[in-house]
Amino acid sequence: MTPERTLLALAAQQHGCATIAQGLSCGLSPDQLYQRLRSGRFDRLGPRVFRVAGSAPTWEQQLMAGLLDLGANALVSHRAAAALHGFEGFSPGPVEFALPRGGRGLRSPWTVHTTRRLERIDHAVVALFPCTSASRTIVDLAATVSPRELERAIDSAVRDGLTSPAFLERRLTALRGRGRRGVRLLDSLMADSGGHSDLERRFLALVRRAGLPRPTCQRIFRRDGVTVARVDFSFQPTMVIAEVSGRRGHSSDAERAKDARRRNELQHLGFAVLEFTDAQVRRDPRYVLEVLRRHLACVPVSDLGTRARIR
């Protein structure tokens, strides 16, 4: 292929973007490259990067352009990384990057955050974009977003299996230091993390403030290697399970039949299955706590036989 075709093929793999260095390595001379920039066949996006004229100007193209412009040490970060990871409430749009601190005189059209620590454990790749890991993204967001946004980021990352409360706590411990903004906010929100929704977070906060034992979240019960149920909250070692349901709940016949079968299986195994609605958790907490205290006081702990059957 001709040097220009080689460059266009490379740019097609990079959302229509390429660097000056890549253009030269494909065989174009400096004069040929800059002539194409002057004529408008290539559009300059940053000091070291351009796009092929006519390529779709997408959010992904902006991310790729920033990564190419900033170099191999750059990662998509903050709100942009949250959107890549699919955190609830974070949509494509912002373009932000993180770089190790140390580069002097950095000039860039992009929003760039510099940091003293950007370790390998904090790196991830999503849809071919190098970005901060889910846990590191949450730590970074704590300094710039609202408490409600941070709650949703934590809960959706845990729900989607991108992190866990325990791992997030370890990364926060490793990264905390003097001057790191948002640490206190993240500490306070981590106390009620582990659920998969805002309603589950509210339930955990209610239990914590009442001084009741913290339940295990999203516990899976299996019998003979087959999953019997996944429950919202299991108050081990007692045989008490609590479920919370949103405003819509399960409305179809198939969903209700599945819920009934699941509840019957758990009751057959000896569990007391408590169900609370969104309205009860949010507007009638005294009732929720009364029911929980009554059952936690009188329902026996798991016996060895039950523990052997359920893993």
PDB file of C-alpha atoms in Angstrom:
ATOM      1  CA  MET A   1       0.000   0.000   0.000  1.00  0.00           C
ATOM      2  CA  THR A   2       1.018   3.607  -0.435  1.00  0.00           C
ATOM      3  CA  PRO A   3       2.139   5.480   2.702  1.00  0.00           C
ATOM      4  CA  GLU A   4      -1.180   7.364   2.825  1.00  0.00           C
ATOM      5  CA  ARG A   5      -3.253   4.192   2.538  1.00  0.00           C
ATOM      6  CA  THR A   6      -1.157   2.611   5.279  1.00  0.00           C
ATOM      7  CA  LEU A   7      -1.830   5.612   7.500  1.00  0.00           C
ATOM      8  CA  LEU A   8      -5.561   5.600   6.734  1.00  0.00           C
ATOM      9  CA  ALA A   9      -5.772   1.884   7.588  1.00  0.00           C
ATOM     10  CA  LEU A  10      -4.060   2.570  10.919  1.00  0.00           C
ATOM     11  CA  ALA A  11      -6.345   5.520  11.667  1.00  0.00           C
ATOM     12  CA  ALA A  12      -9.411   3.372  10.935  1.00  0.00           C
ATOM     13  CA  GLN A  13      -8.378   1.141  13.855  1.00  0.00           C
ATOM     14  CA  GLN A  14      -8.062   4.209  16.115  1.00  0.00           C
ATOM     15  CA  HIS A  15     -11.471   5.840  15.612  1.00  0.00           C
ATOM     16  CA  GLY A  16     -10.148   7.920  12.718  1.00  0.00           C
ATOM     17  CA  CYS A  17      -7.153   9.310  14.626  1.00  0.00           C
ATOM     18  CA  ALA A  18      -3.381   9.101  14.234  1.00  0.00           C
ATOM     19  CA  THR A  19      -0.310  10.882  15.541  1.00  0.00           C
ATOM     20  CA  ILE A  20       2.268  12.898  13.675  1.00  0.00           C
ATOM     21  CA  ALA A  21       4.831  10.213  14.574  1.00  0.00           C
ATOM     22  CA  GLN A  22       2.607   7.485  13.149  1.00  0.00           C
ATOM     23  CA  GLY A  23       2.184   9.428   9.919  1.00  0.00           C
ATOM     24  CA  LEU A  24       5.936   9.693   9.553  1.00  0.00           C
ATOM     25  CA  SER A  25       6.441   6.009  10.403  1.00  0.00           C
ATOM     26  CA  CYS A  26       3.957   5.044   7.667  1.00  0.00           C
ATOM     27  CA  GLY A  27       6.248   6.679   5.107  1.00  0.00           C
ATOM     28  CA  LEU A  28       4.869  10.179   4.661  1.00  0.00           C
ATOM     29  CA  SER A  29       7.473  12.906   4.678  1.00  0.00           C
ATOM     30  CA  PRO A  30       7.083  15.902   7.019  1.00  0.00           C
ATOM     31  CA  ASP A  31       6.202  18.100   4.031  1.00  0.00           C
ATOM     32  CA  GLN A  32       3.577  15.611   2.766  1.00  0.00           C
ATOM     33  CA  LEU A  33       2.039  15.317   6.223  1.00  0.00           C
ATOM     34  CA  TYR A  34       1.848  19.051   6.872  1.00  0.00           C
ATOM     35  CA  GLN A  35       0.519  19.702   3.355  1.00  0.00           C
ATOM     36  CA  ARG A  36      -2.410  17.395   4.166  1.00  0.00           C
ATOM     37  CA  LEU A  37      -2.942  19.214   7.453  1.00  0.00           C
ATOM     38  CA  ARG A  38      -2.950  22.597   5.716  1.00  0.00           C
ATOM     39  CA  SER A  39      -5.332  21.419   2.999  1.00  0.00           C
ATOM     40  CA  GLY A  40      -7.858  20.073   5.515  1.00  0.00           C
ATOM     41  CA  ARG A  41      -7.530  16.396   4.592  1.00  0.00           C
ATOM     42  CA  PHE A  42      -6.362  15.899   8.176  1.00  0.00           C
ATOM     43  CA  ASP A  43      -7.745  17.944  11.104  1.00  0.00           C
ATOM     44  CA  ARG A  44      -5.393  18.795  13.966  1.00  0.00           C
ATOM     45  CA  LEU A  45      -6.917  17.824  17.343  1.00  0.00           C
ATOM     46  CA  GLY A  46      -3.899  18.268  19.594  1.00  0.00           C
ATOM     47  CA  PRO A  47      -0.183  19.025  19.466  1.00  0.00           C
ATOM     48  CA  ARG A  48       0.634  15.466  18.401  1.00  0.00           C
ATOM     49  CA  VAL A  49      -2.612  14.039  17.048  1.00  0.00           C
ATOM     50  CA  PHE A  50      -5.001  14.574  14.135  1.00  0.00           C
ATOM     51  CA  ARG A  51      -8.156  13.036  12.690  1.00  0.00           C
ATOM     52  CA  VAL A  52      -8.909  12.037   9.140  1.00  0.00           C
ATOM     53  CA  ALA A  53     -11.358  14.519   7.642  1.00  0.00           C
ATOM     54  CA  GLY A  54     -14.768  12.940   7.215  1.00  0.00           C
ATOM     55  CA  SER A  55     -14.406  10.467  10.087  1.00  0.00           C
ATOM     56  CA  ALA A  56     -17.276  10.549  12.584  1.00  0.00           C
ATOM     57  CA  PRO A  57     -16.570  13.021  15.459  1.00  0.00           C
ATOM     58  CA  THR A  58     -17.602  10.732  18.340  1.00  0.00           C
ATOM     59  CA  TRP A  59     -16.909  10.651  22.069  1.00  0.00           C
ATOM     60  CA  GLU A  60     -14.786   7.568  21.485  1.00  0.00           C
ATOM     61  CA  GLN A  61     -12.748   9.491  18.936  1.00  0.00           C
ATOM     62  CA  GLN A  62     -12.085  12.211  21.508  1.00  0.00           C
ATOM     63  CA  LEU A  63     -10.934   9.605  24.030  1.00  0.00           C
ATOM     64  CA  MET A  64      -8.626   7.976  21.507  1.00  0.00           C
ATOM     65  CA  ALA A  65      -7.242  11.327  20.371  1.00  0.00           C
ATOM     66  CA  GLY A  66      -6.443  12.286  23.955  1.00  0.00           C
ATOM     67  CA  LEU A  67      -4.725   8.980  24.679  1.00  0.00           C
ATOM     68  CA  LEU A  68      -2.632   9.240  21.512  1.00  0.00           C
ATOM     69  CA  ASP A  69      -1.762  12.865  22.184  1.00  0.00           C
ATOM     70  CA  LEU A  70      -0.782  12.368  25.824  1.00  0.00           C
ATOM     71  CA  GLY A  71       1.280   9.236  25.301  1.00  0.00           C
ATOM     72  CA  ALA A  72       1.591   5.713  26.640  1.00  0.00           C
ATOM     73  CA  ASN A  73       1.270   6.672  30.328  1.00  0.00           C
ATOM     74  CA  ALA A  74      -2.161   8.289  29.940  1.00  0.00           C
ATOM     75  CA  LEU A  75      -5.375   6.667  31.146  1.00  0.00           C
ATOM     76  CA  VAL A  76      -9.003   7.688  30.655  1.00  0.00           C
ATOM     77  CA  SER A  77     -10.140   8.738  34.131  1.00  0.00           C
ATOM     78  CA  HIS A  78     -12.778  10.305  36.363  1.00  0.00           C
ATOM     79  CA  ARG A  79     -16.205  10.844  34.722  1.00  0.00           C
ATOM     80  CA  ALA A  80     -15.002   9.532  31.371  1.00  0.00           C
ATOM     81  CA  ALA A  81     -13.755   6.313  32.984  1.00  0.00           C
ATOM     82  CA  ALA A  82     -17.006   6.035  34.960  1.00  0.00           C
ATOM     83  CA  ALA A  83     -18.943   6.164  31.677  1.00  0.00           C
ATOM     84  CA  LEU A  84     -16.646   3.531  30.121  1.00  0.00           C
ATOM     85  CA  HIS A  85     -17.210   1.218  33.100  1.00  0.00           C
ATOM     86  CA  GLY A  86     -20.955   1.763  32.842  1.00  0.00           C
ATOM     87  CA  PHE A  87     -21.456   3.271  36.294  1.00  0.00           C
ATOM     88  CA  GLU A  88     -25.072   4.222  36.862  1.00  0.00           C
ATOM     89  CA  GLY A  89     -25.682   7.920  36.252  1.00  0.00           C
ATOM     90  CA  PHE A  90     -22.512   8.503  34.208  1.00  0.00           C
ATOM     91  CA  SER A  91     -23.042   8.933  30.468  1.00  0.00           C
ATOM     92  CA  PRO A  92     -20.543   9.372  27.629  1.00  0.00           C
ATOM     93  CA  GLY A  93     -19.600  13.011  27.154  1.00  0.00           C
ATOM     94  CA  PRO A  94     -16.813  14.137  29.481  1.00  0.00           C
ATOM     95  CA  VAL A  95     -13.245  13.618  28.251  1.00  0.00           C
ATOM     96  CA  GLU A  96     -10.764  13.333  31.132  1.00  0.00           C
ATOM     97  CA  PHE A  97      -7.376  11.703  31.554  1.00  0.00           C
ATOM     98  CA  ALA A  98      -4.918  10.846  34.320  1.00  0.00           C
ATOM     99  CA  LEU A  99      -1.138  11.046  34.027  1.00  0.00           C
ATOM    100  CA  PRO A 100       1.643  10.329  36.501  1.00  0.00           C
ATOM    101  CA  ARG A 101       2.863  13.581  38.003  1.00  0.00           C
ATOM    102  CA  GLY A 102       6.232  14.806  36.781  1.00  0.00           C
ATOM    103  CA  GLY A 103       5.757  16.128  33.250  1.00  0.00           C
ATOM    104  CA  ARG A 104       6.600  19.806  33.199  1.00  0.00           C
ATOM    105  CA  GLY A 105       5.137  22.301  30.805  1.00  0.00           C
ATOM    106  CA  LEU A 106       2.459  19.900  29.556  1.00  0.00           C
ATOM    107  CA  ARG A 107       0.252  21.675  27.044  1.00  0.00           C
ATOM    108  CA  SER A 108      -2.926  19.891  26.080  1.00  0.00           C
ATOM    109  CA  PRO A 109      -6.476  20.709  24.965  1.00  0.00           C
ATOM    110  CA  TRP A 110      -7.721  17.834  27.159  1.00  0.00           C
ATOM    111  CA  THR A 111      -8.723  17.823  30.828  1.00  0.00           C
ATOM    112  CA  VAL A 112      -5.717  16.170  32.454  1.00  0.00           C
ATOM    113  CA  HIS A 113      -5.386  15.148  36.114  1.00  0.00           C
ATOM    114  CA  THR A 114      -1.899  14.429  37.392  1.00  0.00           C
ATOM    115  CA  THR A 115      -1.245  12.095  40.302  1.00  0.00           C
ATOM    116  CA  ARG A 116       1.714  10.914  42.333  1.00  0.00           C
ATOM    117  CA  ARG A 117       0.473   7.307  42.258  1.00  0.00           C
ATOM    118  CA  LEU A 118      -0.916   5.444  39.273  1.00  0.00           C
ATOM    119  CA  GLU A 119       0.049   1.855  39.959  1.00  0.00           C
ATOM    120  CA  ARG A 120      -0.464  -1.159  37.732  1.00  0.00           C
ATOM    121  CA  ILE A 121      -3.320  -2.424  39.922  1.00  0.00           C
ATOM    122  CA  ASP A 122      -5.191   0.793  39.090  1.00  0.00           C
ATOM    123  CA  HIS A 123      -5.022   0.176  35.319  1.00  0.00           C
ATOM    124  CA  ALA A 124      -7.784  -1.401  33.228  1.00  0.00           C
ATOM    125  CA  VAL A 125      -8.775  -1.670  29.573  1.00  0.00           C
ATOM    126  CA  VAL A 126     -12.422  -1.208  28.547  1.00  0.00           C
ATOM    127  CA  ALA A 127     -13.443  -1.441  24.872  1.00  0.00           C
ATOM    128  CA  LEU A 128      -9.731  -1.155  23.953  1.00  0.00           C
ATOM    129  CA  PHE A 129      -9.339   2.126  25.901  1.00  0.00           C
ATOM    130  CA  PRO A 130      -6.712   2.146  28.684  1.00  0.00           C
ATOM    131  CA  CYS A 131      -8.458   3.610  31.723  1.00  0.00           C
ATOM    132  CA  THR A 132      -8.369   3.671  35.493  1.00  0.00           C
ATOM    133  CA  SER A 133      -9.798   0.581  37.184  1.00  0.00           C
ATOM    134  CA  ALA A 134     -13.298   0.691  38.624  1.00  0.00           C
ATOM    135  CA  SER A 135     -11.970   1.017  42.175  1.00  0.00           C
ATOM    136  CA  ARG A 136      -9.464   3.752  41.294  1.00  0.00           C
ATOM    137  CA  THR A 137     -12.149   5.581  39.315  1.00  0.00           C
ATOM    138  CA  ILE A 138     -14.386   5.633  42.395  1.00  0.00           C
ATOM    139  CA  VAL A 139     -11.539   6.963  44.572  1.00  0.00           C
ATOM    140  CA  ASP A 140     -10.855   9.706  42.020  1.00  0.00           C
ATOM    141  CA  LEU A 141     -14.542  10.598  41.646  1.00  0.00           C
ATOM    142  CA  ALA A 142     -14.844  11.152  45.403  1.00  0.00           C
ATOM    143  CA  ALA A 143     -13.038  14.467  45.002  1.00  0.00           C
ATOM    144  CA  THR A 144     -15.234  15.842  42.233  1.00  0.00           C
ATOM    145  CA  VAL A 145     -18.804  14.461  42.298  1.00  0.00           C
ATOM    146  CA  SER A 146     -21.796  14.772  44.601  1.00  0.00           C
ATOM    147  CA  PRO A 147     -22.471  12.239  47.396  1.00  0.00           C
ATOM    148  CA  ARG A 148     -25.479  10.904  45.464  1.00  0.00           C
ATOM    149  CA  GLU A 149     -23.400  10.378  42.322  1.00  0.00           C
ATOM    150  CA  LEU A 150     -20.688   8.656  44.332  1.00  0.00           C
ATOM    151  CA  GLU A 151     -23.224   6.342  45.981  1.00  0.00           C
ATOM    152  CA  ARG A 152     -24.515   5.281  42.588  1.00  0.00           C
ATOM    153  CA  ALA A 153     -20.994   4.725  41.290  1.00  0.00           C
ATOM    154  CA  ILE A 154     -20.108   2.476  44.244  1.00  0.00           C
ATOM    155  CA  ASP A 155     -23.332   0.471  44.175  1.00  0.00           C
ATOM    156  CA  SER A 156     -23.378  -0.101  40.418  1.00  0.00           C
ATOM    157  CA  ALA A 157     -19.697  -1.118  40.369  1.00  0.00           C
ATOM    158  CA  VAL A 158     -20.354  -3.651  43.152  1.00  0.00           C
ATOM    159  CA  ARG A 159     -23.546  -4.878  41.461  1.00  0.00           C
ATOM    160  CA  ASP A 160     -21.756  -5.405  38.146  1.00  0.00           C
ATOM    161  CA  GLY A 161     -18.854  -7.255  39.755  1.00  0.00           C
ATOM    162  CA  LEU A 162     -16.290  -4.566  38.874  1.00  0.00           C
ATOM    163  CA  THR A 163     -15.164  -4.240  42.479  1.00  0.00           C
ATOM    164  CA  SER A 164     -16.169  -5.305  45.971  1.00  0.00           C
ATOM    165  CA  PRO A 165     -16.496  -3.320  49.198  1.00  0.00           C
ATOM    166  CA  ALA A 166     -13.486  -5.161  50.645  1.00  0.00           C
ATOM    167  CA  PHE A 167     -11.247  -4.481  47.636  1.00  0.00           C
ATOM    168  CA  LEU A 168     -12.376  -0.870  47.398  1.00  0.00           C
ATOM    169  CA  GLU A 169     -11.545  -0.406  51.080  1.00  0.00           C
ATOM    170  CA  ARG A 170      -8.042  -1.798  50.464  1.00  0.00           C
ATOM    171  CA  ARG A 171      -7.398   0.539  47.550  1.00  0.00           C
ATOM    172  CA  LEU A 172      -8.693   3.515  49.527  1.00  0.00           C
ATOM    173  CA  THR A 173      -6.373   2.597  52.402  1.00  0.00           C
ATOM    174  CA  ALA A 174      -3.414   2.341  50.024  1.00  0.00           C
ATOM    175  CA  LEU A 175      -4.160   5.612  48.240  1.00  0.00           C
ATOM    176  CA  ARG A 176      -5.299   7.812  51.082  1.00  0.00           C
ATOM    177  CA  GLY A 177      -2.897  10.506  52.174  1.00  0.00           C
ATOM    178  CA  ARG A 178      -2.616  14.107  53.182  1.00  0.00           C
ATOM    179  CA  GLY A 179      -4.385  16.362  50.764  1.00  0.00           C
ATOM    180  CA  ARG A 180      -6.402  13.674  48.953  1.00  0.00           C
ATOM    181  CA  ARG A 181      -9.849  15.174  48.592  1.00  0.00           C
ATOM    182  CA  GLY A 182     -13.009  13.134  49.041  1.00  0.00           C
ATOM    183  CA  VAL A 183     -11.564  10.535  51.422  1.00  0.00           C
ATOM    184  CA  ARG A 184     -13.947  11.382  54.257  1.00  0.00           C
ATOM    185  CA  LEU A 185     -16.956  11.299  51.938  1.00  0.00           C
ATOM    186  CA  LEU A 186     -15.929   7.920  50.530  1.00  0.00           C
ATOM    187  CA  ASP A 187     -15.326   6.572  54.040  1.00  0.00           C
ATOM    188  CA  SER A 188     -18.831   7.569  55.086  1.00  0.00           C
ATOM    189  CA  LEU A 189     -20.475   6.058  52.002  1.00  0.00           C
ATOM    190  CA  MET A 190     -18.540   2.805  52.252  1.00  0.00           C
ATOM    191  CA  ALA A 191     -20.232   2.089  55.589  1.00  0.00           C
ATOM    192  CA  ASP A 192     -23.456   1.190  53.779  1.00  0.00           C
ATOM    193  CA  SER A 193     -22.032  -0.289  50.579  1.00  0.00           C
ATOM    194  CA  GLY A 194     -22.454  -3.843  49.388  1.00  0.00           C
ATOM    195  CA  GLY A 195     -26.002  -3.720  48.096  1.00  0.00           C
ATOM    196  CA  HIS A 196     -27.013  -3.493  44.475  1.00  0.00           C
ATOM    197  CA  SER A 197     -29.338  -0.502  44.572  1.00  0.00           C
ATOM    198  CA  ASP A 198     -30.149   2.709  46.376  1.00  0.00           C
ATOM    199  CA  LEU A 199     -32.957   0.924  48.232  1.00  0.00           C
ATOM    200  CA  GLU A 200     -30.548  -1.726  49.516  1.00  0.00           C
ATOM    201  CA  ARG A 201     -28.150   1.026  50.616  1.00  0.00           C
ATOM    202  CA  ARG A 202     -30.982   2.691  52.554  1.00  0.00           C
ATOM    203  CA  PHE A 203     -31.795  -0.622  54.240  1.00  0.00           C
ATOM    204  CA  LEU A 204     -28.158  -1.133  55.279  1.00  0.00           C
ATOM    205  CA  ALA A 205     -28.015   2.409  56.670  1.00  0.00           C
ATOM    206  CA  LEU A 206     -31.208   1.774  58.651  1.00  0.00           C
ATOM    207  CA  VAL A 207     -29.774  -1.424  60.125  1.00  0.00           C
ATOM    208  CA  ARG A 208     -26.462   0.257  60.982  1.00  0.00           C
ATOM    209  CA  ARG A 209     -28.043   3.247  62.702  1.00  0.00           C
ATOM    210  CA  ALA A 210     -30.278   0.936  64.750  1.00  0.00           C
ATOM    211  CA  GLY A 211     -27.252  -0.981  66.026  1.00  0.00           C
ATOM    212  CA  LEU A 212     -28.372  -4.279  64.496  1.00  0.00           C
ATOM    213  CA  PRO A 213     -25.810  -6.733  63.117  1.00  0.00           C
ATOM    214  CA  ARG A 214     -24.770  -6.040  59.537  1.00  0.00           C
ATOM    215  CA  PRO A 215     -26.131  -8.721  57.181  1.00  0.00           C
ATOM    216  CA  THR A 216     -24.280 -10.448  54.376  1.00  0.00           C
ATOM    217  CA  CYS A 217     -25.311  -8.858  51.066  1.00  0.00           C
ATOM    218  CA  GLN A 218     -26.298 -10.790  47.954  1.00  0.00           C
ATOM    219  CA  ARG A 219     -25.705 -14.212  49.495  1.00  0.00           C
ATOM    220  CA  ILE A 220     -26.084 -17.189  47.157  1.00  0.00           C
ATOM    221  CA  PHE A 221     -27.601 -20.438  48.456  1.00  0.00           C
ATOM    222  CA  ARG A 222     -26.882 -23.715  46.693  1.00  0.00           C
ATOM    223  CA  ARG A 223     -28.092 -27.253  47.298  1.00  0.00           C
ATOM    224  CA  ASP A 224     -26.386 -30.223  45.680  1.00  0.00           C
ATOM    225  CA  GLY A 225     -24.464 -27.826  43.460  1.00  0.00           C
ATOM    226  CA  VAL A 226     -27.618 -26.125  42.173  1.00  0.00           C
ATOM    227  CA  THR A 227     -28.397 -22.497  42.997  1.00  0.00           C
ATOM    228  CA  VAL A 228     -31.541 -22.249  45.115  1.00  0.00           C
ATOM    229  CA  ALA A 229     -31.605 -18.473  45.503  1.00  0.00           C
ATOM    230  CA  ARG A 230     -29.682 -15.250  45.711  1.00  0.00           C
ATOM    231  CA  VAL A 231     -30.982 -13.127  48.582  1.00  0.00           C
ATOM    232  CA  ASP A 232     -30.585  -9.435  49.328  1.00  0.00           C
ATOM    233  CA  PHE A 233     -29.583  -9.844  52.976  1.00  0.00           C
ATOM    234  CA  SER A 234     -28.728 -12.833  55.164  1.00  0.00           C
ATOM    235  CA  PHE A 235     -28.413 -12.195  58.906  1.00  0.00           C
ATOM    236  CA  GLN A 236     -25.904 -14.918  59.660  1.00  0.00           C
ATOM    237  CA  PRO A 237     -25.658 -16.952  61.812  1.00  0.00           C
ATOM    238  CA  THR A 238     -29.421 -16.700  62.328  1.00  0.00           C
ATOM    239  CA  MET A 239     -31.881 -18.161  59.820  1.00  0.00           C
ATOM    240  CA  VAL A 240     -33.261 -14.721  58.956  1.00  0.00           C
ATOM    241  CA  ILE A 241     -33.320 -13.430  55.394  1.00  0.00           C
ATOM    242  CA  ALA A 242     -34.523  -9.965  54.385  1.00  0.00           C
ATOM    243  CA  GLU A 243     -35.575  -8.910  50.910  1.00  0.00           C
ATOM    244  CA  VAL A 244     -36.379  -5.380  49.737  1.00  0.00           C
ATOM    245  CA  SER A 245     -38.444  -4.651  46.640  1.00  0.00           C
ATOM    246  CA  GLY A 246     -38.600  -1.491  44.559  1.00  0.00           C
ATOM    247  CA  ARG A 247     -41.706   0.399  43.509  1.00  0.00           C
ATOM    248  CA  ARG A 248     -42.230  -1.748  40.438  1.00  0.00           C
ATOM    249  CA  GLY A 249     -41.134  -5.111  41.788  1.00  0.00           C
ATOM    250  CA  HIS A 250     -41.806  -8.267  39.819  1.00  0.00           C
ATOM    251  CA  SER A 251     -45.103  -7.813  38.041  1.00  0.00           C
ATOM    252  CA  SER A 252     -45.333 -10.566  35.420  1.00  0.00           C
ATOM    253  CA  ASP A 253     -46.785 -14.008  36.134  1.00  0.00           C
ATOM    254  CA  ALA A 254     -43.437 -15.631  35.342  1.00  0.00           C
ATOM    255  CA  GLU A 255     -41.556 -13.347  37.724  1.00  0.00           C
ATOM    256  CA  ARG A 256     -44.080 -13.866  40.526  1.00  0.00           C
ATOM    257  CA  ALA A 257     -43.939 -17.654  40.029  1.00  0.00           C
ATOM    258  CA  LYS A 258     -40.135 -17.560  40.213  1.00  0.00           C
ATOM    259  CA  ASP A 259     -40.255 -15.461  43.396  1.00  0.00           C
ATOM    260  CA  ALA A 260     -42.760 -17.845  44.992  1.00  0.00           C
ATOM    261  CA  ARG A 261     -40.671 -20.923  44.145  1.00  0.00           C
ATOM    262  CA  ARG A 262     -37.559 -19.254  45.513  1.00  0.00           C
ATOM    263  CA  ARG A 263     -39.311 -18.210  48.731  1.00  0.00           C
ATOM    264  CA  ASN A 264     -40.749 -21.721  49.216  1.00  0.00           C
ATOM    265  CA  GLU A 265     -37.314 -23.298  48.798  1.00  0.00           C
ATOM    266  CA  LEU A 266     -35.810 -21.008  51.412  1.00  0.00           C
ATOM    267  CA  GLN A 267     -38.653 -21.638  53.863  1.00  0.00           C
ATOM    268  CA  HIS A 268     -38.298 -25.381  53.307  1.00  0.00           C
ATOM    269  CA  LEU A 269     -34.664 -25.029  54.377  1.00  0.00           C
ATOM    270  CA  GLY A 270     -35.794 -23.373  57.603  1.00  0.00           C
ATOM    271  CA  PHE A 271     -35.264 -19.700  56.834  1.00  0.00           C
ATOM    272  CA  ALA A 272     -37.563 -16.913  57.958  1.00  0.00           C
ATOM    273  CA  VAL A 273     -37.946 -14.788  54.816  1.00  0.00           C
ATOM    274  CA  LEU A 274     -38.887 -11.162  55.524  1.00  0.00           C
ATOM    275  CA  GLU A 275     -39.987  -8.829  52.740  1.00  0.00           C
ATOM    276  CA  PHE A 276     -40.040  -5.051  52.918  1.00  0.00           C
ATOM    277  CA  THR A 277     -41.246  -2.583  50.300  1.00  0.00           C
ATOM    278  CA  ASP A 278     -39.589   0.610  49.139  1.00  0.00           C
ATOM    279  CA  ALA A 279     -42.185   2.682  51.003  1.00  0.00           C
ATOM    280  CA  GLN A 280     -41.644   0.774  54.255  1.00  0.00           C
ATOM    281  CA  VAL A 281     -37.856   1.159  54.174  1.00  0.00           C
ATOM    282  CA  ARG A 282     -37.990   4.854  53.349  1.00  0.00           C
ATOM    283  CA  ARG A 283     -41.127   6.038  55.169  1.00  0.00           C
ATOM    284  CA  ASP A 284     -41.887   3.482  57.876  1.00  0.00           C
ATOM    285  CA  PRO A 285     -38.484   2.467  59.263  1.00  0.00           C
ATOM    286  CA  ARG A 286     -39.914   1.820  62.744  1.00  0.00           C
ATOM    287  CA  TYR A 287     -42.008  -1.024  61.355  1.00  0.00           C
ATOM    288  CA  VAL A 288     -39.002  -2.504  59.500  1.00  0.00           C
ATOM    289  CA  LEU A 289     -36.834  -2.417  62.623  1.00  0.00           C
ATOM    290  CA  GLU A 290     -39.598  -3.849  64.808  1.00  0.00           C
ATOM    291  CA  VAL A 291     -40.009  -6.861  62.510  1.00  0.00           C
ATOM    292  CA  LEU A 292     -36.254  -7.378  62.209  1.00  0.00           C
ATOM    293  CA  ARG A 293     -35.663  -7.227  65.961  1.00  0.00           C
ATOM    294  CA  ARG A 294     -38.501  -9.661  66.673  1.00  0.00           C
ATOM    295  CA  HIS A 295     -37.208 -12.259  64.228  1.00  0.00           C
ATOM    296  CA  LEU A 296     -33.530 -11.837  65.081  1.00  0.00           C
ATOM    297  CA  ALA A 297     -34.419 -12.432  68.729  1.00  0.00           C
ATOM    298  CA  CYS A 298     -36.454 -15.599  68.224  1.00  0.00           C
ATOM    299  CA  VAL A 299     -35.256 -17.337  65.050  1.00  0.00           C
ATOM    300  CA  PRO A 300     -32.572 -19.946  65.832  1.00  0.00           C
ATOM    301  CA  VAL A 301     -29.058 -19.949  64.399  1.00  0.00           C
ATOM    302  CA  SER A 302     -28.104 -22.285  61.556  1.00  0.00           C
ATOM    303  CA  ASP A 303     -27.453 -25.852  62.657  1.00  0.00           C
ATOM    304  CA  LEU A 304     -24.592 -27.935  61.279  1.00  0.00           C
ATOM    305  CA  GLY A 305     -26.923 -29.947  59.034  1.00  0.00           C
ATOM    306  CA  THR A 306     -28.248 -26.855  57.308  1.00  0.00           C
ATOM    307  CA  ARG A 307     -24.750 -25.481  56.891  1.00  0.00           C
ATOM    308  CA  ALA A 308     -23.720 -28.706  55.214  1.00  0.00           C
ATOM    309  CA  ARG A 309     -26.594 -28.495  52.747  1.00  0.00           C
ATOM    310  CA  ILE A 310     -26.241 -24.825  51.874  1.00  0.00           C
ATOM    311  CA  ARG A 311     -22.973 -23.413  50.628  1.00  0.00           C
TER     312      ARG A 311
END
